Amino acid sequence: MRVKVFVTPRKGILDPQGRAVESSLKGLGFTAVCGVSVGRFIVLDIEADSTDEARQITARMCEQLLANPIIEDYRFEVENG
Amino acid sequence: MRVKVFVTPRKGILDPQGRAVESSLKGLGFTAVCGVSVGRFIVLDIEADSTDEARQITARMCEQLLANPIIEDYRFEVENG
């Protein structure tokens, strides 16, 4: 089963990577940009008997390794098949 | 207008971050994992008069800065509003 995980900086938490990308984009002439946030996009293939099981495993992986819950939020989507 | 950009390692290109995460997950006991790819999830707010204009700006930003087209693929979604 394929799972897509989106990890994003929490609101109110400093996002230096986002600030750097925004500043670089403006330097390249992309003046229409007014906000950038940079996170991670993780795609996992996991063996699970059900979508529910896949969800449970993924939530544990996010809490333990994929995200830092103090400074990051995460959400994920489980694809069937 | 809000744009979500997904940058992923190209198929066939070495993804050391993905390999490291997979190995760490297995080390933590997540033996159901059989493949991990780590990319970036970038959210941008841009001022544009139309979805079409936003798409054109985003494609240029991806080619010039957000992705490395030699080793990465990208796709993006423009949200209305």
PDB file of C-alpha atoms in Angstrom:
ATOM      1  CA  MET A   1       0.000   0.000   0.000  1.00  0.00           C
ATOM      2  CA  ARG A   2       1.296   3.444  -0.870  1.00  0.00           C
ATOM      3  CA  VAL A   3       1.233   6.241   1.704  1.00  0.00           C
ATOM      4  CA  LYS A   4       1.981   9.916   1.035  1.00  0.00           C
ATOM      5  CA  VAL A   5       3.120  11.972   4.031  1.00  0.00           C
ATOM      6  CA  PHE A   6       3.228  15.778   4.066  1.00  0.00           C
ATOM      7  CA  VAL A   7       5.385  17.327   6.794  1.00  0.00           C
ATOM      8  CA  THR A   8       5.119  21.109   7.198  1.00  0.00           C
ATOM      9  CA  PRO A   9       6.622  23.660   9.606  1.00  0.00           C
ATOM     10  CA  ARG A  10       4.105  24.582  12.335  1.00  0.00           C
ATOM     11  CA  LYS A  11       2.488  27.973  12.078  1.00  0.00           C
ATOM     12  CA  GLY A  12       4.349  30.510  14.177  1.00  0.00           C
ATOM     13  CA  ILE A  13       7.533  28.436  14.105  1.00  0.00           C
ATOM     14  CA  LEU A  14      10.478  29.961  12.262  1.00  0.00           C
ATOM     15  CA  ASP A  15      10.909  28.420   8.797  1.00  0.00           C
ATOM     16  CA  PRO A  16      14.414  29.464   7.716  1.00  0.00           C
ATOM     17  CA  GLN A  17      14.304  27.316   4.581  1.00  0.00           C
ATOM     18  CA  GLY A  18      11.053  28.941   3.481  1.00  0.00           C
ATOM     19  CA  ARG A  19      12.457  32.411   4.135  1.00  0.00           C
ATOM     20  CA  ALA A  20      15.605  31.602   2.153  1.00  0.00           C
ATOM     21  CA  VAL A  21      13.629  30.265  -0.815  1.00  0.00           C
ATOM     22  CA  GLU A  22      11.315  33.293  -0.759  1.00  0.00           C
ATOM     23  CA  SER A  23      14.257  35.667  -0.706  1.00  0.00           C
ATOM     24  CA  SER A  24      15.986  33.797  -3.562  1.00  0.00           C
ATOM     25  CA  LEU A  25      12.817  33.779  -5.658  1.00  0.00           C
ATOM     26  CA  LYS A  26      12.461  37.526  -5.213  1.00  0.00           C
ATOM     27  CA  GLY A  27      16.114  37.941  -6.137  1.00  0.00           C
ATOM     28  CA  LEU A  28      15.390  36.068  -9.370  1.00  0.00           C
ATOM     29  CA  GLY A  29      12.612  38.527 -10.165  1.00  0.00           C
ATOM     30  CA  PHE A  30       9.617  36.552  -8.903  1.00  0.00           C
ATOM     31  CA  THR A  31       8.137  39.541  -7.105  1.00  0.00           C
ATOM     32  CA  ALA A  32       4.625  38.058  -7.105  1.00  0.00           C
ATOM     33  CA  VAL A  33       5.692  35.666  -4.327  1.00  0.00           C
ATOM     34  CA  CYS A  34       4.439  36.721  -0.900  1.00  0.00           C
ATOM     35  CA  GLY A  35       5.019  33.664   1.261  1.00  0.00           C
ATOM     36  CA  VAL A  36       6.864  30.351   1.090  1.00  0.00           C
ATOM     37  CA  SER A  37       6.889  27.335   3.364  1.00  0.00           C
ATOM     38  CA  VAL A  38       9.201  24.380   2.775  1.00  0.00           C
ATOM     39  CA  GLY A  39       8.368  20.947   4.136  1.00  0.00           C
ATOM     40  CA  ARG A  40       8.929  17.315   3.218  1.00  0.00           C
ATOM     41  CA  PHE A  41       6.978  15.028   0.917  1.00  0.00           C
ATOM     42  CA  ILE A  42       7.575  11.387   1.826  1.00  0.00           C
ATOM     43  CA  VAL A  43       6.199   8.463  -0.168  1.00  0.00           C
ATOM     44  CA  LEU A  44       6.232   5.065   1.537  1.00  0.00           C
ATOM     45  CA  ASP A  45       5.296   1.587   0.382  1.00  0.00           C
ATOM     46  CA  ILE A  46       4.141  -0.528   3.282  1.00  0.00           C
ATOM     47  CA  GLU A  47       2.742  -4.016   3.605  1.00  0.00           C
ATOM     48  CA  ALA A  48      -0.571  -3.847   5.451  1.00  0.00           C
ATOM     49  CA  ASP A  49      -3.742  -5.942   5.410  1.00  0.00           C
ATOM     50  CA  SER A  50      -6.075  -2.966   5.517  1.00  0.00           C
ATOM     51  CA  THR A  51      -6.167   0.789   5.064  1.00  0.00           C
ATOM     52  CA  ASP A  52      -6.792   1.059   8.792  1.00  0.00           C
ATOM     53  CA  GLU A  53      -3.645  -0.893   9.630  1.00  0.00           C
ATOM     54  CA  ALA A  54      -1.653   1.251   7.170  1.00  0.00           C
ATOM     55  CA  ARG A  55      -2.995   4.386   8.863  1.00  0.00           C
ATOM     56  CA  GLN A  56      -1.989   3.157  12.309  1.00  0.00           C
ATOM     57  CA  ILE A  57       1.516   2.210  11.202  1.00  0.00           C
ATOM     58  CA  THR A  58       1.982   5.534   9.391  1.00  0.00           C
ATOM     59  CA  ALA A  59       0.818   7.602  12.365  1.00  0.00           C
ATOM     60  CA  ARG A  60       3.392   5.808  14.567  1.00  0.00           C
ATOM     61  CA  MET A  61       6.152   6.335  11.988  1.00  0.00           C
ATOM     62  CA  CYS A  62       5.314  10.043  11.799  1.00  0.00           C
ATOM     63  CA  GLU A  63       5.397  10.448  15.570  1.00  0.00           C
ATOM     64  CA  GLN A  64       8.621   8.494  15.981  1.00  0.00           C
ATOM     65  CA  LEU A  65      10.711   9.482  12.985  1.00  0.00           C
ATOM     66  CA  LEU A  66       9.171  11.212   9.976  1.00  0.00           C
ATOM     67  CA  ALA A  67       8.116  14.430  11.700  1.00  0.00           C
ATOM     68  CA  ASN A  68       9.271  16.393  14.701  1.00  0.00           C
ATOM     69  CA  PRO A  69       5.926  17.027  16.437  1.00  0.00           C
ATOM     70  CA  ILE A  70       7.337  19.956  18.414  1.00  0.00           C
ATOM     71  CA  ILE A  71       8.014  22.080  15.368  1.00  0.00           C
ATOM     72  CA  GLU A  72       6.237  20.263  12.524  1.00  0.00           C
ATOM     73  CA  ASP A  73       2.751  19.185  11.546  1.00  0.00           C
ATOM     74  CA  TYR A  74       2.024  16.183   9.398  1.00  0.00           C
ATOM     75  CA  ARG A  75      -0.828  14.681   7.504  1.00  0.00           C
ATOM     76  CA  PHE A  76      -0.963  11.648   5.255  1.00  0.00           C
ATOM     77  CA  GLU A  77      -3.024   9.888   2.622  1.00  0.00           C
ATOM     78  CA  VAL A  78      -3.244   6.108   2.192  1.00  0.00           C
ATOM     79  CA  GLU A  79      -3.811   4.924  -1.364  1.00  0.00           C
ATOM     80  CA  ASN A  80      -5.612   1.675  -1.950  1.00  0.00           C
ATOM     81  CA  GLY A  81      -4.123  -1.072  -4.128  1.00  0.00           C
TER      82      GLY A  81
ATOM     83  CA  MET B   1      -3.318  32.335  -4.782  1.00  0.00           C
ATOM     84  CA  ARG B   2      -1.901  29.314  -3.034  1.00  0.00           C
ATOM     85  CA  VAL B   3       0.284  26.833  -4.900  1.00  0.00           C
ATOM     86  CA  LYS B   4       1.461  23.445  -3.613  1.00  0.00           C
ATOM     87  CA  VAL B   5       4.605  22.051  -5.206  1.00  0.00           C
ATOM     88  CA  PHE B   6       5.737  18.431  -4.833  1.00  0.00           C
ATOM     89  CA  VAL B   7       9.375  17.748  -5.669  1.00  0.00           C
ATOM     90  CA  THR B   8      10.423  14.088  -5.819  1.00  0.00           C
ATOM     91  CA  PRO B   9      13.651  12.250  -6.685  1.00  0.00           C
ATOM     92  CA  ARG B  10      13.532  10.924 -10.261  1.00  0.00           C
ATOM     93  CA  LYS B  11      13.042   7.211 -10.697  1.00  0.00           C
ATOM     94  CA  GLY B  12      16.364   5.478 -11.133  1.00  0.00           C
ATOM     95  CA  ILE B  13      18.240   8.294  -9.395  1.00  0.00           C
ATOM     96  CA  LEU B  14      19.847   7.458  -6.068  1.00  0.00           C
ATOM     97  CA  ASP B  15      17.764   8.754  -3.140  1.00  0.00           C
ATOM     98  CA  PRO B  16      20.121   8.594  -0.148  1.00  0.00           C
ATOM     99  CA  GLN B  17      17.657  10.344   2.156  1.00  0.00           C
ATOM    100  CA  GLY B  18      14.958   7.823   1.298  1.00  0.00           C
ATOM    101  CA  ARG B  19      17.345   4.936   1.890  1.00  0.00           C
ATOM    102  CA  ALA B  20      18.410   6.383   5.242  1.00  0.00           C
ATOM    103  CA  VAL B  21      14.810   6.875   6.390  1.00  0.00           C
ATOM    104  CA  GLU B  22      13.867   3.349   5.277  1.00  0.00           C
ATOM    105  CA  SER B  23      16.793   1.866   7.135  1.00  0.00           C
ATOM    106  CA  SER B  24      15.984   3.885  10.279  1.00  0.00           C
ATOM    107  CA  LEU B  25      12.322   2.867  10.173  1.00  0.00           C
ATOM    108  CA  LYS B  26      13.309  -0.799   9.929  1.00  0.00           C
ATOM    109  CA  GLY B  27      15.701  -0.296  12.815  1.00  0.00           C
ATOM    110  CA  LEU B  28      12.781   1.035  14.857  1.00  0.00           C
ATOM    111  CA  GLY B  29      10.824  -2.139  14.128  1.00  0.00           C
ATOM    112  CA  PHE B  30       8.721  -0.940  11.193  1.00  0.00           C
ATOM    113  CA  THR B  31       9.409  -4.056   9.142  1.00  0.00           C
ATOM    114  CA  ALA B  32       6.302  -3.553   6.978  1.00  0.00           C
ATOM    115  CA  VAL B  33       8.101  -0.740   5.134  1.00  0.00           C
ATOM    116  CA  CYS B  34       9.391  -1.794   1.710  1.00  0.00           C
ATOM    117  CA  GLY B  35      10.270   1.493   0.031  1.00  0.00           C
ATOM    118  CA  VAL B  36      10.715   5.155   0.954  1.00  0.00           C
ATOM    119  CA  SER B  37      11.244   8.244  -1.150  1.00  0.00           C
ATOM    120  CA  VAL B  38      11.897  11.652   0.412  1.00  0.00           C
ATOM    121  CA  GLY B  39      11.124  14.847  -1.471  1.00  0.00           C
ATOM    122  CA  ARG B  40      10.042  18.393  -0.727  1.00  0.00           C
ATOM    123  CA  PHE B  41       6.603  19.869  -0.191  1.00  0.00           C
ATOM    124  CA  ILE B  42       6.614  23.602  -0.895  1.00  0.00           C
ATOM    125  CA  VAL B  43       3.624  25.871  -0.318  1.00  0.00           C
ATOM    126  CA  LEU B  44       3.725  29.303  -1.979  1.00  0.00           C
ATOM    127  CA  ASP B  45       1.409  32.280  -1.879  1.00  0.00           C
ATOM    128  CA  ILE B  46       1.625  34.258  -5.084  1.00  0.00           C
ATOM    129  CA  GLU B  47      -0.214  37.243  -6.460  1.00  0.00           C
ATOM    130  CA  ALA B  48      -1.654  36.376  -9.867  1.00  0.00           C
ATOM    131  CA  ASP B  49      -4.674  37.527 -11.829  1.00  0.00           C
ATOM    132  CA  SER B  50      -5.608  34.062 -13.014  1.00  0.00           C
ATOM    133  CA  THR B  51      -4.945  30.397 -12.380  1.00  0.00           C
ATOM    134  CA  ASP B  52      -3.197  30.290 -15.744  1.00  0.00           C
ATOM    135  CA  GLU B  53      -0.814  33.076 -14.770  1.00  0.00           C
ATOM    136  CA  ALA B  54      -0.126  31.336 -11.439  1.00  0.00           C
ATOM    137  CA  ARG B  55       0.662  28.117 -13.323  1.00  0.00           C
ATOM    138  CA  GLN B  56       3.098  29.862 -15.640  1.00  0.00           C
ATOM    139  CA  ILE B  57       4.913  31.613 -12.791  1.00  0.00           C
ATOM    140  CA  THR B  58       5.101  28.390 -10.771  1.00  0.00           C
ATOM    141  CA  ALA B  59       6.483  26.366 -13.689  1.00  0.00           C
ATOM    142  CA  ARG B  60       9.258  28.942 -14.134  1.00  0.00           C
ATOM    143  CA  MET B  61      10.041  28.966 -10.397  1.00  0.00           C
ATOM    144  CA  CYS B  62      10.268  25.157 -10.407  1.00  0.00           C
ATOM    145  CA  GLU B  63      12.630  25.104 -13.387  1.00  0.00           C
ATOM    146  CA  GLN B  64      14.836  27.888 -12.029  1.00  0.00           C
ATOM    147  CA  LEU B  65      14.989  27.236  -8.294  1.00  0.00           C
ATOM    148  CA  LEU B  66      12.505  24.905  -6.601  1.00  0.00           C
ATOM    149  CA  ALA B  67      13.536  21.689  -8.316  1.00  0.00           C
ATOM    150  CA  ASN B  68      16.693  20.375  -9.931  1.00  0.00           C
ATOM    151  CA  PRO B  69      15.294  19.007 -13.211  1.00  0.00           C
ATOM    152  CA  ILE B  70      18.310  16.760 -13.743  1.00  0.00           C
ATOM    153  CA  ILE B  71      17.634  14.636 -10.690  1.00  0.00           C
ATOM    154  CA  GLU B  72      14.147  15.652  -9.563  1.00  0.00           C
ATOM    155  CA  ASP B  73      10.602  15.677 -10.886  1.00  0.00           C
ATOM    156  CA  TYR B  74       7.987  18.183  -9.818  1.00  0.00           C
ATOM    157  CA  ARG B  75       4.291  18.690 -10.054  1.00  0.00           C
ATOM    158  CA  PHE B  76       2.088  21.372  -8.589  1.00  0.00           C
ATOM    159  CA  GLU B  77      -1.495  22.282  -7.795  1.00  0.00           C
ATOM    160  CA  VAL B  78      -2.904  25.809  -7.908  1.00  0.00           C
ATOM    161  CA  GLU B  79      -5.710  26.492  -5.452  1.00  0.00           C
ATOM    162  CA  ASN B  80      -8.309  29.082  -6.288  1.00  0.00           C
ATOM    163  CA  GLY B  81      -9.131  31.866  -3.859  1.00  0.00           C
TER     164      GLY B  81
END
